[in-house]
Amino acid sequence: MKGYFGDFGGQFVPELLMPPLLEVEKAMEEILPTREFQDELNDLLRNYAGRETPLTHCPTLSQELGFNLWLKREDLLHTGAHKVNNTLGQGLLAKRMGKTTLIAETGAGQHGVATAATAARLGLNCVIYMGAEDVARQSSNVRRMRLLGAEVHSVASGTATLKDAINETLRAWISSHETTHYCFGTAAGPHPFPTLVRIFQSVIGKETKAAMYEKKNRLPDAVVACVGGGSNAIGMFHPFINEEGVRIIGVEAAGTGEPGCYSSASITTGRPGVLHGCHSMLLQDKTGQIEPSHSISAGLDYPGVGPEHAWLNKTGRAEYHKIKDADALAALQKLCRAEGILPALESSHALAWVLQNPGSFAKGSDVVVNLSGRGDKDMDIINNALEEN
Ligand SMILES: *Cc1c(COP(=O)(O)O)cnc(C)c1O
């Protein structure tokens, strides 16, 4: 069924949200495939965002691990992470739909910054909704968004974090969709967002495939990515789903790992349910109330996950694991010292799983970790965490 991945996905939304969702779906079918759209997007990706990104071999870690570790360098993109692949795609689509304003949610602020930059570049207005907790925690990203011309609204309802910001943005969209597009930040939410975001992020996996062929004339043995809402991961995974020999590995955030701690591991520890218009795996208590999520990496801090991941997990095509805060931090330090690359704390979860499970990969194999973002934004958190130890 349209908008479903097996039994996950769908459009569990109030009736008033259906007209804007249908309008996006129509634009996806009629505008997105056109030559003009594709040419303009490719030009922006190349000359504004900095694509294509390199596939970097890690000589020191490869020697130690006994197989080839490669990094897909989304950290080198404009605004510091993969988010801009999606915001440029949706921003351009919105512009061609005749919209004048982008609205978006943000948690850590990375998606807000990418959306604000995109809006500025495309001559659109920008309004960002952010939980009051996050506004306080991520003040430098709030300043970046404002500098880029965005209006930032602080959302005080609920736990005043990402899930509440999404609710508020969906509400705002209902009353403003004539002129606004909701630039959803990850491969979750109601149909068509999981598919739309995946289409724009799949450039990651496509480039990885081409680069691997160019370097080794073969496919990688495994692709690995961190999973928050799931956009960088599905972008890496999707072009490999039909390549049976390629192992697909998603890594969630386990939080501190102490008994009873909150995590962001919706697939590995959650249960099926509905959140933000989408049937997927969720962190919820016995009565079905959404549980607070936690991770040292703010970008993974979401109690749900995209429906396509829930399905890839259920069918067994992809495997999902989780990594604790401290182990992600150790992997980050290791990559800095060994290869001279400071990864985002989010991406460090994917790297940590590979570093902890070298026996899981054959000698001489090629393993690609998606480096979804750079770690400069995490310096305060890294400093605090290292001081505590
Ligand atoms: C936002 C973010 C993530 C998590 O989002 P996904 O939709 O799961 O990709 C991961 N890494 C970085 C660097 C981010 O900014």
Coordinates of C-alpha atoms and ligand atoms in Angstrom, one line a residue:
M1 CA 0.0 0.0 0.0
K2 CA 1.2 3.5 -0.8
G3 CA 3.1 5.1 2.1
Y4 CA 3.7 1.8 3.8
F5 CA 6.8 -0.3 4.4
G6 CA 5.1 -3.6 5.3
D7 CA 2.9 -2.8 8.2
F8 CA 4.9 0.4 9.1
G9 CA 4.3 4.0 7.9
G10 CA 1.0 5.5 6.9
Q11 CA -0.7 8.9 7.5
F12 CA -2.2 8.9 11.0
V13 CA -3.0 12.6 11.0
P14 CA -5.9 14.9 11.6
E15 CA -8.1 15.5 8.6
L16 CA -6.9 19.1 8.3
L17 CA -3.3 17.9 7.6
M18 CA -4.4 15.8 4.6
P19 CA -4.6 18.7 2.0
P20 CA -0.9 19.8 2.5
L21 CA 0.3 16.2 2.6
L22 CA -1.5 15.5 -0.7
E23 CA 0.0 18.6 -2.2
V24 CA 3.5 17.5 -1.3
E25 CA 2.8 14.1 -2.7
K26 CA 1.6 15.6 -5.9
A27 CA 4.8 17.8 -6.2
M28 CA 6.9 14.7 -5.6
E29 CA 5.3 13.0 -8.5
E30 CA 5.1 16.0 -10.9
I31 CA 7.9 18.4 -10.1
L32 CA 10.7 16.2 -8.5
P33 CA 11.4 14.0 -11.6
T34 CA 11.6 16.9 -14.1
R35 CA 14.9 17.7 -15.7
E36 CA 14.8 21.3 -14.6
F37 CA 14.3 20.3 -10.9
Q38 CA 17.0 17.7 -11.0
D39 CA 19.5 20.0 -12.7
E40 CA 19.0 22.8 -10.3
L41 CA 19.2 20.5 -7.3
N42 CA 22.4 18.9 -8.6
D43 CA 23.9 22.3 -9.1
L44 CA 23.1 23.3 -5.6
L45 CA 24.4 20.1 -4.1
R46 CA 27.6 20.4 -6.0
N47 CA 28.4 24.1 -5.9
Y48 CA 26.7 25.2 -2.7
A49 CA 26.7 22.2 -0.4
G50 CA 30.0 20.6 -1.6
R51 CA 29.0 17.3 -3.1
E52 CA 30.2 14.8 -4.0
T53 CA 31.8 13.9 -0.6
P54 CA 34.9 11.8 -0.5
L55 CA 35.1 8.1 0.6
T56 CA 38.1 8.2 2.9
H57 CA 40.2 5.1 3.7
C58 CA 41.4 4.9 7.3
P59 CA 44.9 3.5 7.1
T60 CA 45.7 3.3 10.8
L61 CA 42.4 1.9 12.0
S62 CA 42.3 -0.6 9.0
Q63 CA 45.7 -2.0 10.0
E64 CA 44.5 -2.4 13.6
L65 CA 41.2 -4.0 12.6
G66 CA 42.3 -6.3 9.9
F67 CA 39.8 -5.0 7.3
N68 CA 39.4 -1.8 5.3
L69 CA 37.5 0.9 7.2
W70 CA 36.1 3.6 4.9
L71 CA 34.3 6.8 5.9
K72 CA 31.6 8.5 3.8
R73 CA 32.4 12.1 4.5
E74 CA 29.1 13.8 5.0
D75 CA 30.9 15.8 7.7
L76 CA 32.5 17.9 5.0
L77 CA 29.2 19.3 3.7
H78 CA 28.1 22.9 4.1
T79 CA 26.5 23.4 7.6
G80 CA 28.4 20.3 8.9
A81 CA 26.2 17.3 8.3
H82 CA 24.0 15.3 5.8
K83 CA 20.9 17.4 6.7
V84 CA 21.5 19.9 3.9
N85 CA 20.9 17.1 1.3
N86 CA 17.3 17.0 2.4
T87 CA 16.8 20.8 3.1
L88 CA 18.0 21.7 -0.4
G89 CA 15.7 19.1 -2.0
Q90 CA 12.6 20.1 0.0
G91 CA 13.4 23.8 -0.2
L92 CA 13.7 23.7 -4.0
L93 CA 10.5 21.7 -4.2
A94 CA 8.7 24.2 -2.0
K95 CA 9.9 27.1 -4.1
R96 CA 8.7 25.4 -7.3
M97 CA 5.3 24.7 -5.5
G98 CA 5.0 28.5 -5.1
K99 CA 5.6 28.5 -1.3
T100 CA 7.2 31.6 0.2
T101 CA 8.1 30.2 3.7
L102 CA 9.8 27.1 5.1
I103 CA 8.8 25.9 8.5
A104 CA 10.7 23.2 10.4
E105 CA 11.2 21.5 13.7
T106 CA 14.7 21.1 15.2
G107 CA 16.0 19.3 18.2
A108 CA 19.8 19.8 18.5
G109 CA 19.5 22.6 16.0
Q110 CA 21.3 21.0 13.1
H111 CA 18.2 20.6 10.9
G112 CA 17.2 24.2 11.9
V113 CA 20.5 25.6 10.7
A114 CA 20.4 23.6 7.4
T115 CA 16.9 24.8 6.8
A116 CA 17.7 28.4 7.6
A117 CA 20.7 28.4 5.3
T118 CA 18.6 26.8 2.5
A119 CA 15.8 29.3 2.9
A120 CA 18.3 32.2 2.8
R121 CA 19.9 30.8 -0.3
L122 CA 16.6 30.2 -2.1
G123 CA 15.0 33.5 -1.0
L124 CA 12.4 32.0 1.3
N125 CA 11.3 33.0 4.7
C126 CA 12.1 30.6 7.5
V127 CA 10.4 29.8 10.9
I128 CA 12.0 27.2 13.2
Y129 CA 10.2 25.5 16.1
M130 CA 12.4 24.3 18.9
G131 CA 11.6 22.9 22.3
A132 CA 12.4 25.4 25.1
E133 CA 14.8 22.9 26.7
D134 CA 16.7 22.6 23.5
V135 CA 16.7 26.4 23.0
A136 CA 18.5 26.6 26.3
R137 CA 20.8 23.7 25.7
Q138 CA 21.8 24.6 22.1
S139 CA 22.1 28.4 22.3
S140 CA 24.9 28.6 19.7
N141 CA 22.7 26.9 17.0
V142 CA 19.8 29.3 17.9
R143 CA 22.2 32.2 17.3
R144 CA 23.3 30.6 14.0
M145 CA 19.7 30.2 12.8
R146 CA 18.9 33.8 13.7
L147 CA 22.0 35.1 11.9
L148 CA 20.8 33.1 8.8
G149 CA 17.6 35.0 9.0
A150 CA 15.3 32.5 10.6
E151 CA 12.7 33.2 13.2
V152 CA 13.1 30.8 16.1
H153 CA 10.0 29.9 18.2
S154 CA 10.5 28.3 21.6
V155 CA 8.0 25.5 22.3
A156 CA 7.1 25.1 26.0
S157 CA 4.5 22.3 25.8
G158 CA 5.1 18.7 27.0
T159 CA 8.8 18.0 27.7
A160 CA 9.8 21.0 25.6
T161 CA 12.0 19.0 23.3
L162 CA 12.0 17.7 19.8
K163 CA 8.7 15.7 19.8
D164 CA 6.9 18.8 21.1
A165 CA 8.5 20.9 18.4
I166 CA 7.3 18.5 15.7
N167 CA 3.7 18.6 17.1
E168 CA 3.9 22.4 17.1
T169 CA 5.2 22.6 13.5
L170 CA 2.5 20.2 12.3
R171 CA -0.1 22.5 14.0
A172 CA 1.4 25.6 12.4
W173 CA 1.3 24.0 9.0
I174 CA -2.4 23.3 9.2
S175 CA -3.1 27.0 9.4
S176 CA -0.4 28.2 7.0
H177 CA 0.0 25.6 4.2
E178 CA -1.2 28.0 1.5
T179 CA 2.1 29.8 1.7
T180 CA 4.4 27.4 3.7
H181 CA 6.1 24.1 3.3
Y182 CA 7.0 21.9 6.3
C183 CA 10.6 20.9 5.7
F184 CA 10.5 17.7 7.8
G185 CA 14.0 16.8 9.1
T186 CA 14.2 13.1 9.1
A187 CA 12.9 10.0 7.3
A188 CA 9.9 9.7 9.7
G189 CA 6.5 11.4 10.1
P190 CA 3.5 10.9 7.9
H191 CA 3.7 9.8 4.3
P192 CA 5.2 11.1 2.0
F193 CA 8.0 12.4 4.3
P194 CA 9.7 9.1 4.9
T195 CA 10.0 8.5 1.2
L196 CA 10.7 12.1 0.2
V197 CA 13.5 12.5 2.7
R198 CA 15.0 9.1 1.7
I199 CA 15.0 10.2 -2.0
F200 CA 17.0 13.3 -1.1
Q201 CA 19.4 11.4 1.2
S202 CA 20.0 8.4 -1.1
V203 CA 22.7 10.4 -2.8
I204 CA 24.9 9.2 0.1
G205 CA 24.5 5.5 -0.8
K206 CA 24.6 6.1 -4.5
E207 CA 27.9 8.0 -4.3
T208 CA 29.3 5.3 -1.9
K209 CA 28.5 2.6 -4.4
A210 CA 30.1 4.5 -7.3
A211 CA 33.2 5.4 -5.3
M212 CA 33.7 1.8 -4.1
Y213 CA 33.5 0.6 -7.7
E214 CA 36.0 3.2 -8.8
K215 CA 38.5 2.3 -6.0
K216 CA 38.1 -1.5 -5.8
N217 CA 35.7 -2.5 -8.6
R218 CA 33.4 -4.1 -6.2
L219 CA 30.6 -3.5 -3.7
P220 CA 31.4 -2.9 0.0
D221 CA 30.9 -5.9 2.3
A222 CA 29.0 -3.8 4.9
V223 CA 27.5 -0.3 5.3
V224 CA 27.0 1.1 8.8
A225 CA 25.2 4.2 9.9
C226 CA 23.8 5.8 13.1
V227 CA 20.0 5.9 13.5
G228 CA 18.1 8.7 15.1
G229 CA 15.0 9.4 13.0
G230 CA 16.9 7.4 10.4
S231 CA 17.6 9.8 7.5
N232 CA 21.4 9.5 7.1
A233 CA 21.1 5.7 7.6
I234 CA 18.3 5.2 5.0
G235 CA 20.2 7.4 2.6
M236 CA 23.2 5.1 2.9
F237 CA 21.2 1.9 3.0
H238 CA 18.6 2.3 0.3
P239 CA 20.8 1.8 -2.7
F240 CA 22.2 -1.4 -1.2
I241 CA 18.9 -3.0 -0.1
N242 CA 18.7 -5.2 -3.3
E243 CA 22.4 -6.0 -3.2
E244 CA 22.2 -9.2 -1.2
G245 CA 25.9 -9.6 -0.4
V246 CA 26.0 -6.2 1.4
R247 CA 25.5 -6.3 5.1
I248 CA 23.4 -3.4 6.4
I249 CA 23.9 -2.2 10.0
G250 CA 22.1 0.5 11.9
V251 CA 23.3 1.7 15.3
E252 CA 21.1 3.4 17.8
A253 CA 21.9 5.3 21.0
A254 CA 21.7 3.3 24.2
G255 CA 22.1 6.4 26.5
T256 CA 24.2 5.9 29.6
G257 CA 23.5 2.2 29.6
E258 CA 22.7 2.2 33.4
P259 CA 19.7 0.1 34.4
G260 CA 16.5 2.0 33.9
C261 CA 18.2 4.8 32.0
Y262 CA 16.4 6.5 29.1
S263 CA 17.8 5.8 25.6
S264 CA 17.0 6.6 22.0
A265 CA 17.0 3.0 20.9
S266 CA 13.5 2.7 19.4
I267 CA 14.1 -0.3 17.3
T268 CA 16.2 -2.4 19.6
T269 CA 14.2 -1.6 22.8
G270 CA 10.8 -0.1 21.6
R271 CA 7.4 -1.4 20.6
P272 CA 5.2 -0.6 17.6
G273 CA 2.9 2.4 18.0
V274 CA 1.9 5.7 16.4
L275 CA 3.8 9.0 16.7
H276 CA 3.8 12.1 14.5
G277 CA 1.5 10.5 12.0
C278 CA 3.4 7.4 11.5
H279 CA 3.2 3.7 12.6
S280 CA 6.7 2.6 13.6
M281 CA 8.8 1.4 16.6
L282 CA 8.6 3.7 19.6
L283 CA 9.9 4.2 23.1
Q284 CA 6.8 3.9 25.2
D285 CA 5.7 2.9 28.7
K286 CA 3.2 0.2 29.6
T287 CA 0.2 2.4 28.8
G288 CA 1.6 3.6 25.5
Q289 CA 2.7 7.0 26.6
I290 CA 5.8 8.2 24.8
E291 CA 8.9 7.9 27.0
P292 CA 11.5 10.7 27.2
S293 CA 14.5 9.8 25.1
H294 CA 18.1 10.4 26.0
S295 CA 21.5 10.3 24.3
I296 CA 24.8 12.2 24.7
S297 CA 24.3 13.1 21.0
A298 CA 21.4 15.5 20.7
G299 CA 20.8 14.5 17.1
L300 CA 19.9 10.9 18.0
D301 CA 17.6 12.0 20.8
Y302 CA 14.2 11.0 19.3
P303 CA 11.7 8.5 20.7
G304 CA 10.7 7.2 17.3
V305 CA 12.3 6.0 14.1
G306 CA 11.5 6.0 10.4
P307 CA 9.1 3.3 9.3
E308 CA 11.4 1.9 6.6
H309 CA 13.9 1.0 9.3
A310 CA 11.2 -0.7 11.4
W311 CA 10.4 -2.8 8.3
L312 CA 14.1 -3.5 7.4
N313 CA 14.5 -4.7 11.0
K314 CA 11.4 -6.9 10.9
T315 CA 12.3 -8.5 7.7
G316 CA 15.9 -9.1 8.8
R317 CA 17.4 -7.3 5.8
A318 CA 19.1 -4.9 8.1
E319 CA 20.4 -5.5 11.6
Y320 CA 20.2 -2.9 14.4
H321 CA 22.4 -2.6 17.5
K322 CA 22.9 0.0 20.2
I323 CA 25.9 1.8 21.6
K324 CA 26.3 3.6 25.0
D325 CA 27.3 7.3 25.4
A326 CA 30.7 6.5 26.8
D327 CA 31.6 4.1 24.0
A328 CA 30.6 6.7 21.4
L329 CA 32.8 9.2 23.1
A330 CA 35.7 6.7 23.1
A331 CA 35.3 6.0 19.4
L332 CA 35.3 9.8 18.7
Q333 CA 38.6 10.2 20.5
K334 CA 40.0 7.2 18.7
L335 CA 39.2 8.6 15.3
C336 CA 40.6 12.0 16.2
R337 CA 44.0 10.5 17.2
A338 CA 44.2 7.7 14.6
E339 CA 43.0 9.5 11.5
G340 CA 42.8 13.3 12.3
I341 CA 39.0 13.5 11.9
L342 CA 36.7 14.8 14.6
P343 CA 33.3 13.1 14.0
A344 CA 29.9 14.2 15.3
L345 CA 28.8 12.3 18.5
E346 CA 25.9 10.8 16.4
S347 CA 28.2 9.3 13.8
S348 CA 30.6 8.1 16.6
H349 CA 27.9 5.5 17.5
A350 CA 28.2 3.8 14.2
L351 CA 32.0 3.9 14.3
A352 CA 31.9 2.6 17.9
W353 CA 30.0 -0.5 16.9
V354 CA 32.5 -1.4 14.2
L355 CA 35.4 -0.8 16.5
Q356 CA 33.8 -3.0 19.2
N357 CA 33.0 -5.9 16.8
P358 CA 36.0 -6.4 14.5
G359 CA 35.4 -10.1 14.6
S360 CA 32.1 -9.6 12.8
F361 CA 33.9 -8.7 9.6
A362 CA 36.1 -10.9 7.5
K363 CA 39.8 -10.2 7.1
G364 CA 40.4 -7.8 4.1
S365 CA 36.7 -6.9 3.8
D366 CA 35.5 -3.3 3.0
V367 CA 33.3 -1.7 5.6
V368 CA 31.9 1.8 5.1
V369 CA 30.8 3.9 8.0
N370 CA 28.7 6.9 7.2
L371 CA 30.2 9.9 8.9
S372 CA 27.0 11.9 9.1
G373 CA 28.5 15.0 10.6
R374 CA 31.4 16.8 12.1
G375 CA 32.0 17.1 15.8
D376 CA 32.9 20.8 16.1
K377 CA 29.3 21.4 17.3
D378 CA 29.8 18.9 20.1
M379 CA 32.9 20.5 21.7
D380 CA 31.1 21.7 24.9
I381 CA 29.5 18.3 25.5
I382 CA 32.8 16.5 24.7
N383 CA 34.7 18.7 27.1
N384 CA 32.1 18.2 29.9
A385 CA 32.1 14.5 29.5
L386 CA 35.9 14.2 29.5
E387 CA 36.2 16.4 32.6
E388 CA 33.8 14.1 34.5
N389 CA 36.0 11.0 33.8
Ligands
LIG1 C1 20.5 14.9 12.9 C2 21.7 14.1 12.8 C3 21.7 12.7 12.9 C4 20.4 11.9 13.2 O1 19.4 12.1 12.3 P1 19.0 10.9 11.2 O2 17.8 11.4 10.6 O3 18.9 9.7 12.0 O4 20.1 10.9 10.3 C5 22.8 12.0 12.8 N1 24.0 12.6 12.6 C6 24.1 13.9 12.6 C7 25.5 14.6 12.4 C8 23.0 14.7 12.7 O5 23.1 16.1 12.6

